[in-house]
Short mmCIF file of C-alpha atoms and ligand atoms in Angstrom, two decimals:
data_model
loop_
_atom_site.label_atom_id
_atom_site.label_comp_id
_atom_site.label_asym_id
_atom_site.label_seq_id
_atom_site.Cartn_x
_atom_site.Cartn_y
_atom_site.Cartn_z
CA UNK A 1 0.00 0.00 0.00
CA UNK A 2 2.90 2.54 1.25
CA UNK A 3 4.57 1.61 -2.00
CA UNK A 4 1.98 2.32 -4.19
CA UNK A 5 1.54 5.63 -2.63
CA UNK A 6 4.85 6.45 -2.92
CA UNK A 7 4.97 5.35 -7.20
CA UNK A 8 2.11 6.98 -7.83
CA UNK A 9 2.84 10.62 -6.06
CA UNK A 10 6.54 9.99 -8.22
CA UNK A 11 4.86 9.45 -11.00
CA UNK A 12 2.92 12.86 -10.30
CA UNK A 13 5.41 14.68 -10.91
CA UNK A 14 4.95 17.62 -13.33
CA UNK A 15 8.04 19.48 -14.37
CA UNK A 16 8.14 23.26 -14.07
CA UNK A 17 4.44 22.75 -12.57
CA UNK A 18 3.17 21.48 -9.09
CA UNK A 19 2.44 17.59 -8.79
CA UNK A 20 -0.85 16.30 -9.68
CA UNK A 21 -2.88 15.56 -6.82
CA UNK A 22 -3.69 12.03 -5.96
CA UNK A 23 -7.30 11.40 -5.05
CA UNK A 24 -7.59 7.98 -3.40
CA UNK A 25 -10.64 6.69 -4.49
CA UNK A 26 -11.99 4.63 -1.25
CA UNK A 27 -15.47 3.27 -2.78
CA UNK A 28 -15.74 -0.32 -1.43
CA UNK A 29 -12.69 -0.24 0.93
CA UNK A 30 -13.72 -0.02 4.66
CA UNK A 31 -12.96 2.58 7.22
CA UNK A 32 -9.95 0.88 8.75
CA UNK A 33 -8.15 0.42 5.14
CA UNK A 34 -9.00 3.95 4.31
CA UNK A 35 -7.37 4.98 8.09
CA UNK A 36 -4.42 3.04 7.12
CA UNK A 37 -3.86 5.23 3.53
CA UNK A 38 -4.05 8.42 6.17
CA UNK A 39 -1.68 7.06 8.24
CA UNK A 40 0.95 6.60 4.67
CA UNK A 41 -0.09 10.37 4.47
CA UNK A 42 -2.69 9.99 1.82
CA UNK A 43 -5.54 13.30 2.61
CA UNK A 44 -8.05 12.98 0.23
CA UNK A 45 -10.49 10.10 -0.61
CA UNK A 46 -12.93 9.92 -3.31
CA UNK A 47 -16.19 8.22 -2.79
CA UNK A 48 -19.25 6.93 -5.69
CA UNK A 49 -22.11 6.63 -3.85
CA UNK A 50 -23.59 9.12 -0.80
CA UNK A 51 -25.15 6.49 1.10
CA UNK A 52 -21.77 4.64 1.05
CA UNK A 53 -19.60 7.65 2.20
CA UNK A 54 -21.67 8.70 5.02
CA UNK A 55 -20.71 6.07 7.40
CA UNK A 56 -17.05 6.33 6.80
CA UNK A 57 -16.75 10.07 6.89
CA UNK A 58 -18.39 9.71 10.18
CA UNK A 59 -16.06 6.95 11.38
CA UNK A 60 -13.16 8.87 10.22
CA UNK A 61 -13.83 12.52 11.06
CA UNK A 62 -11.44 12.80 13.72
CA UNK A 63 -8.83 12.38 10.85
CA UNK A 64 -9.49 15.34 9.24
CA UNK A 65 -9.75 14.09 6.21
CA UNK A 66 -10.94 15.66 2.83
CA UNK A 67 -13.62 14.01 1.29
CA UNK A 68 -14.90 14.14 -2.79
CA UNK A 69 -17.97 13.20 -4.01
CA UNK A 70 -16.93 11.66 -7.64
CA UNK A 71 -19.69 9.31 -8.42
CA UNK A 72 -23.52 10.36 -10.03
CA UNK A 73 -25.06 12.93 -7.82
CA UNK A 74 -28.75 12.44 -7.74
CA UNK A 75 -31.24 15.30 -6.91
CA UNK A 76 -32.46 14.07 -3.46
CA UNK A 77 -29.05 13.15 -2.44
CA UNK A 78 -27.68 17.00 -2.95
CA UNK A 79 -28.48 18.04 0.67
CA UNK A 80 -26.54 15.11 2.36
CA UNK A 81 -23.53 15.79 -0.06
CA UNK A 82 -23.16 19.12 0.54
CA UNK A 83 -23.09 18.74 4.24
CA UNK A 84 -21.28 15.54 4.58
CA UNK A 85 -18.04 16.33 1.57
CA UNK A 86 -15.39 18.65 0.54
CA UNK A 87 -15.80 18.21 -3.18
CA UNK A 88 -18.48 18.09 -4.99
CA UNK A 89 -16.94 16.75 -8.81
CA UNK A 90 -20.08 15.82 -10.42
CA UNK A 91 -22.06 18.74 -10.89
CA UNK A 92 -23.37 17.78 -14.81
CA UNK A 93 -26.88 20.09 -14.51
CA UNK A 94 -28.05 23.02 -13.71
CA UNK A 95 -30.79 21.57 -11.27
CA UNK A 96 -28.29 20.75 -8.35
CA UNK A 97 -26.65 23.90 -7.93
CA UNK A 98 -29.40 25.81 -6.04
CA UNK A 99 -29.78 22.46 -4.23
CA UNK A 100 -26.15 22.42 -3.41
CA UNK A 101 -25.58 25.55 -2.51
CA UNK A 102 -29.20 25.69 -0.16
CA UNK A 103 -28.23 22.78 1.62
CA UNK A 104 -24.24 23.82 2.54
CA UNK A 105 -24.03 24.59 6.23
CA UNK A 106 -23.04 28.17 6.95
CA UNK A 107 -20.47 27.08 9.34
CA UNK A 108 -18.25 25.11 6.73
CA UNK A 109 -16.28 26.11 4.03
CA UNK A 110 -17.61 27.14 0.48
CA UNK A 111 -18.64 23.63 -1.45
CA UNK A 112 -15.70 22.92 -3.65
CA UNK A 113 -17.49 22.16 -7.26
CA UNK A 114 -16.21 20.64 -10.63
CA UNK A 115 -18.09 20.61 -13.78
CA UNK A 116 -18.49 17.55 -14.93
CA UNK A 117 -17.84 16.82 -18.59
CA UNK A 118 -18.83 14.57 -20.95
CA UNK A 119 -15.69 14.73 -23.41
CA UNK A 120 -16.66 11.55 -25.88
CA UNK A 121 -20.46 11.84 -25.91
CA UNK A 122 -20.36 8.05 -26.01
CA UNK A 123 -20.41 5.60 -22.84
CA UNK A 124 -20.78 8.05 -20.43
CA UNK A 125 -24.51 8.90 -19.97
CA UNK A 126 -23.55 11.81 -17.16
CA UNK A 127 -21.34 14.63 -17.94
CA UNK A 128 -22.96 17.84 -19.15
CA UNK A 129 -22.28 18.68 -23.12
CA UNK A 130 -18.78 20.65 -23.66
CA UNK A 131 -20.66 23.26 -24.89
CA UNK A 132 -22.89 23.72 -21.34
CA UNK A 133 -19.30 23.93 -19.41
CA UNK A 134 -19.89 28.02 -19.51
CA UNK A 135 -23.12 28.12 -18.34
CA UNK A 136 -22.87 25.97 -15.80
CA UNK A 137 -19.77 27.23 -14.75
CA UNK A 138 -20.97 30.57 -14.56
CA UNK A 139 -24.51 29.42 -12.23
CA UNK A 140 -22.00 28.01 -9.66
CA UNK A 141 -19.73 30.87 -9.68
CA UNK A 142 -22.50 32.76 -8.74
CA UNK A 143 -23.84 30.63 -6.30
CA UNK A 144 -23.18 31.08 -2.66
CA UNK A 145 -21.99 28.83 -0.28
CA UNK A 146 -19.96 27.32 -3.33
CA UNK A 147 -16.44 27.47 -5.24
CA UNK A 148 -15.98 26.39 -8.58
CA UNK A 149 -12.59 25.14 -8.78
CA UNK A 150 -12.26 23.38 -12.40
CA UNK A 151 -13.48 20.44 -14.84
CA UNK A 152 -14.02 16.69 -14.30
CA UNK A 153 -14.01 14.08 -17.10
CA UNK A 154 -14.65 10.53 -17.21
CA UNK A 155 -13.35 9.39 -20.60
CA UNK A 156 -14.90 6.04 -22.02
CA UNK A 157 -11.78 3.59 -20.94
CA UNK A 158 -11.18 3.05 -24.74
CA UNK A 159 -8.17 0.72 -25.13
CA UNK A 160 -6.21 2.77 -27.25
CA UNK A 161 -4.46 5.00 -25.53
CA UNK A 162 -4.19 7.57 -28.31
CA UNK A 163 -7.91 8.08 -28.21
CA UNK A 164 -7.75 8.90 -24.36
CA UNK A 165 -5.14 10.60 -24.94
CA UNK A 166 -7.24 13.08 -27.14
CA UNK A 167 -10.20 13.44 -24.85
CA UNK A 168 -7.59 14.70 -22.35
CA UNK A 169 -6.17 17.00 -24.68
CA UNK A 170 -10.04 18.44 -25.13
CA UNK A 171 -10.29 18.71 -21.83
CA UNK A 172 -7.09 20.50 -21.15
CA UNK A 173 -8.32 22.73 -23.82
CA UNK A 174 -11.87 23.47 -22.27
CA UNK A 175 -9.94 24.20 -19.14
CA UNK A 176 -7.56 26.56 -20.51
CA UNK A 177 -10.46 28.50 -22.34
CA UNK A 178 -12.74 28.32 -18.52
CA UNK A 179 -9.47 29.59 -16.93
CA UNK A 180 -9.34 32.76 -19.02
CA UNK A 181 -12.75 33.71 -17.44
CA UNK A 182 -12.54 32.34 -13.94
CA UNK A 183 -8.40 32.62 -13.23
CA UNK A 184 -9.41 31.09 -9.54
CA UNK A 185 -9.80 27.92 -11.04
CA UNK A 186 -7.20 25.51 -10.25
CA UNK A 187 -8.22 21.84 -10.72
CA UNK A 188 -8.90 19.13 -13.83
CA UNK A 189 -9.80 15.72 -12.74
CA UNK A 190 -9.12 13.35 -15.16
CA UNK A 191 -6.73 10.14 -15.13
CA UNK A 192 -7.07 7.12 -13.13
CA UNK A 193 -5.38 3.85 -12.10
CA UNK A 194 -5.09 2.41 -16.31
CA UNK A 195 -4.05 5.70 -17.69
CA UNK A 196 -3.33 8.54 -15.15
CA UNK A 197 0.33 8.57 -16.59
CA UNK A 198 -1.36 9.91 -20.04
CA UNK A 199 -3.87 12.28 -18.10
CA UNK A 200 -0.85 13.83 -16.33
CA UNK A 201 0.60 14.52 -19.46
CA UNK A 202 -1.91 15.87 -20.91
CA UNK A 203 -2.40 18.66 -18.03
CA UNK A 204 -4.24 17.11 -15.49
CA UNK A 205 -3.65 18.91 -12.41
CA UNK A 206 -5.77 15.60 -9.96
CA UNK A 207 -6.06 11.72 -10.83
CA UNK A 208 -8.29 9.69 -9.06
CA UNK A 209 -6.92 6.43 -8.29
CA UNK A 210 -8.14 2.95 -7.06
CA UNK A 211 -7.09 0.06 -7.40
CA UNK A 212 -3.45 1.11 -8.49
CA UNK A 213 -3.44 2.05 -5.06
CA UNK A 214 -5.33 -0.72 -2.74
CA UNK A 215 -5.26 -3.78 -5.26
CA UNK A 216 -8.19 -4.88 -7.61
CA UNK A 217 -11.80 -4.40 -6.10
CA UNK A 218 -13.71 -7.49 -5.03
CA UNK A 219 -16.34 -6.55 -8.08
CA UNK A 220 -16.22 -4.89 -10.85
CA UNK A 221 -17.81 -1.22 -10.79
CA UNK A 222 -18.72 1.19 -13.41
CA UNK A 223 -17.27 4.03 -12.81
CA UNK A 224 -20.35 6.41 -12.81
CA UNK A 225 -22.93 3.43 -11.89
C1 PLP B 301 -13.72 3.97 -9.56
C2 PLP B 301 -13.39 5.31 -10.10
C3 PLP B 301 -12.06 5.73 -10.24
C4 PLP B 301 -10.86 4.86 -9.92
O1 PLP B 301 -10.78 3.78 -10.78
P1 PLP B 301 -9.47 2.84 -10.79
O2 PLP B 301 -9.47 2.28 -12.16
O3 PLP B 301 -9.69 1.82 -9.73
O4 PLP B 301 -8.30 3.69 -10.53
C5 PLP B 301 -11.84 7.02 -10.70
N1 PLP B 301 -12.84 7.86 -11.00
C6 PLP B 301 -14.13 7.49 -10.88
C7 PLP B 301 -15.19 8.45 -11.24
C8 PLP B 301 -14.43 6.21 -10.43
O5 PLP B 301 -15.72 5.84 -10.32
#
């Protein structure tokens, strides 16, 4: 596990530019496995499903951990994300960001929020249009109670690695063109365990990673089931 860690934050490496985050993504891995990641001096955790999370964030909140909501986010789940995460990286409609931003407690920090993107307009079904980023972006920036920080992108795990490759390049390219209106925005999630090498490459500034880090997961999970 400590090994892992330590490959993948080398492999982060950007020259001339800070490291890429690593998000640790924790869905299906139990409290104690996720305390022992903290304790290699892993901070943040991913996490797919709400109902999932809420029990471990609970368990582990004396760890001061922080805490990203990177899996669907359904309407009537909105209030119990924004009270119980950091990160919001999901947000693919207009619909949840009045819900987000009613529902974050006054005595936490701004919501951190990510436009999710749907870059191939193939497997994915979530992921708003490339050509809603701007909107979207522009209802959360002027939303209170939350801070948009950047994109998100699932690309369709397409075994050539050319043709990832590209979607990250599109994304790096939305960003760029978002960052000329909001310069606060400092984050593009894209890359995990199969291809985060690429992603990093390409200009991703956070990968979210899972079983590169903890080992294979008992069963197989869609990413954005
Ligand atoms: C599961 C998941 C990951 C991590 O996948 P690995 O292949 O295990 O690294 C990253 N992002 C999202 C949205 C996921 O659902």
């Amino acid at each position: 596990m400590h090994a892992a860690l330590a490959l993948i934050n080398n492999a982060s490496r950007r020259p001339g530019r800070p490291s890429a985050r690593l998000l640790a993504v924790s869905k299906t891995r139990d409290a104690t496995t996720i305390a022992a990641m903290a304790a290699a001096g892993q901070q943040a955790f991913g996490e797919n499903y709400v109902q999932e999370a809420l029990p471990k964030i609970d368990a582990l909140r004396s760890l001061g951990l922080e805490w990203h909501l990177i899996g669907h986010l359904q309407s009537n789940k909105a209030d119990a994300a924004a009270r119980a995460f950091d990160w919001v990286q999901t947000v693919d409609r207009a619909k949840l960001v009045p819900a987000l931003a009613r529902h974050r407690p006054l005595d936490l920090p701004p919501l951190n929020v990510l436009v999710q993107v749907n870059i191939d307009d193939e497997a994915s079904k979530h992921g708003c249009h490339p050509g809603e980023v701007e909107a979207l972006a522009a209802a959360i920036a002027g939303a209170p109670r939350l801070r948009l920080r950047g994109l998100m992108a699932i690309p369709s795990p397409d075994p050539d690695i050319t043709r990832r490759r590209s979607a990250f390049r599109a994304m790096s390219a939305l960003f760029d063109t978002l960052a000329s209106r909001y310069p606060g925005i400092d984050t593009l999630s894209m890359g995990m365990s199969e291809d985060f090498v690429e992603a990093i490459e390409e200009g991703a500034t956070l990968v979210r990673i899972g079983s590169a880090l903890f080992g294979a997961r008992p069963v197989k999970q869609e990413p954005n089931a």
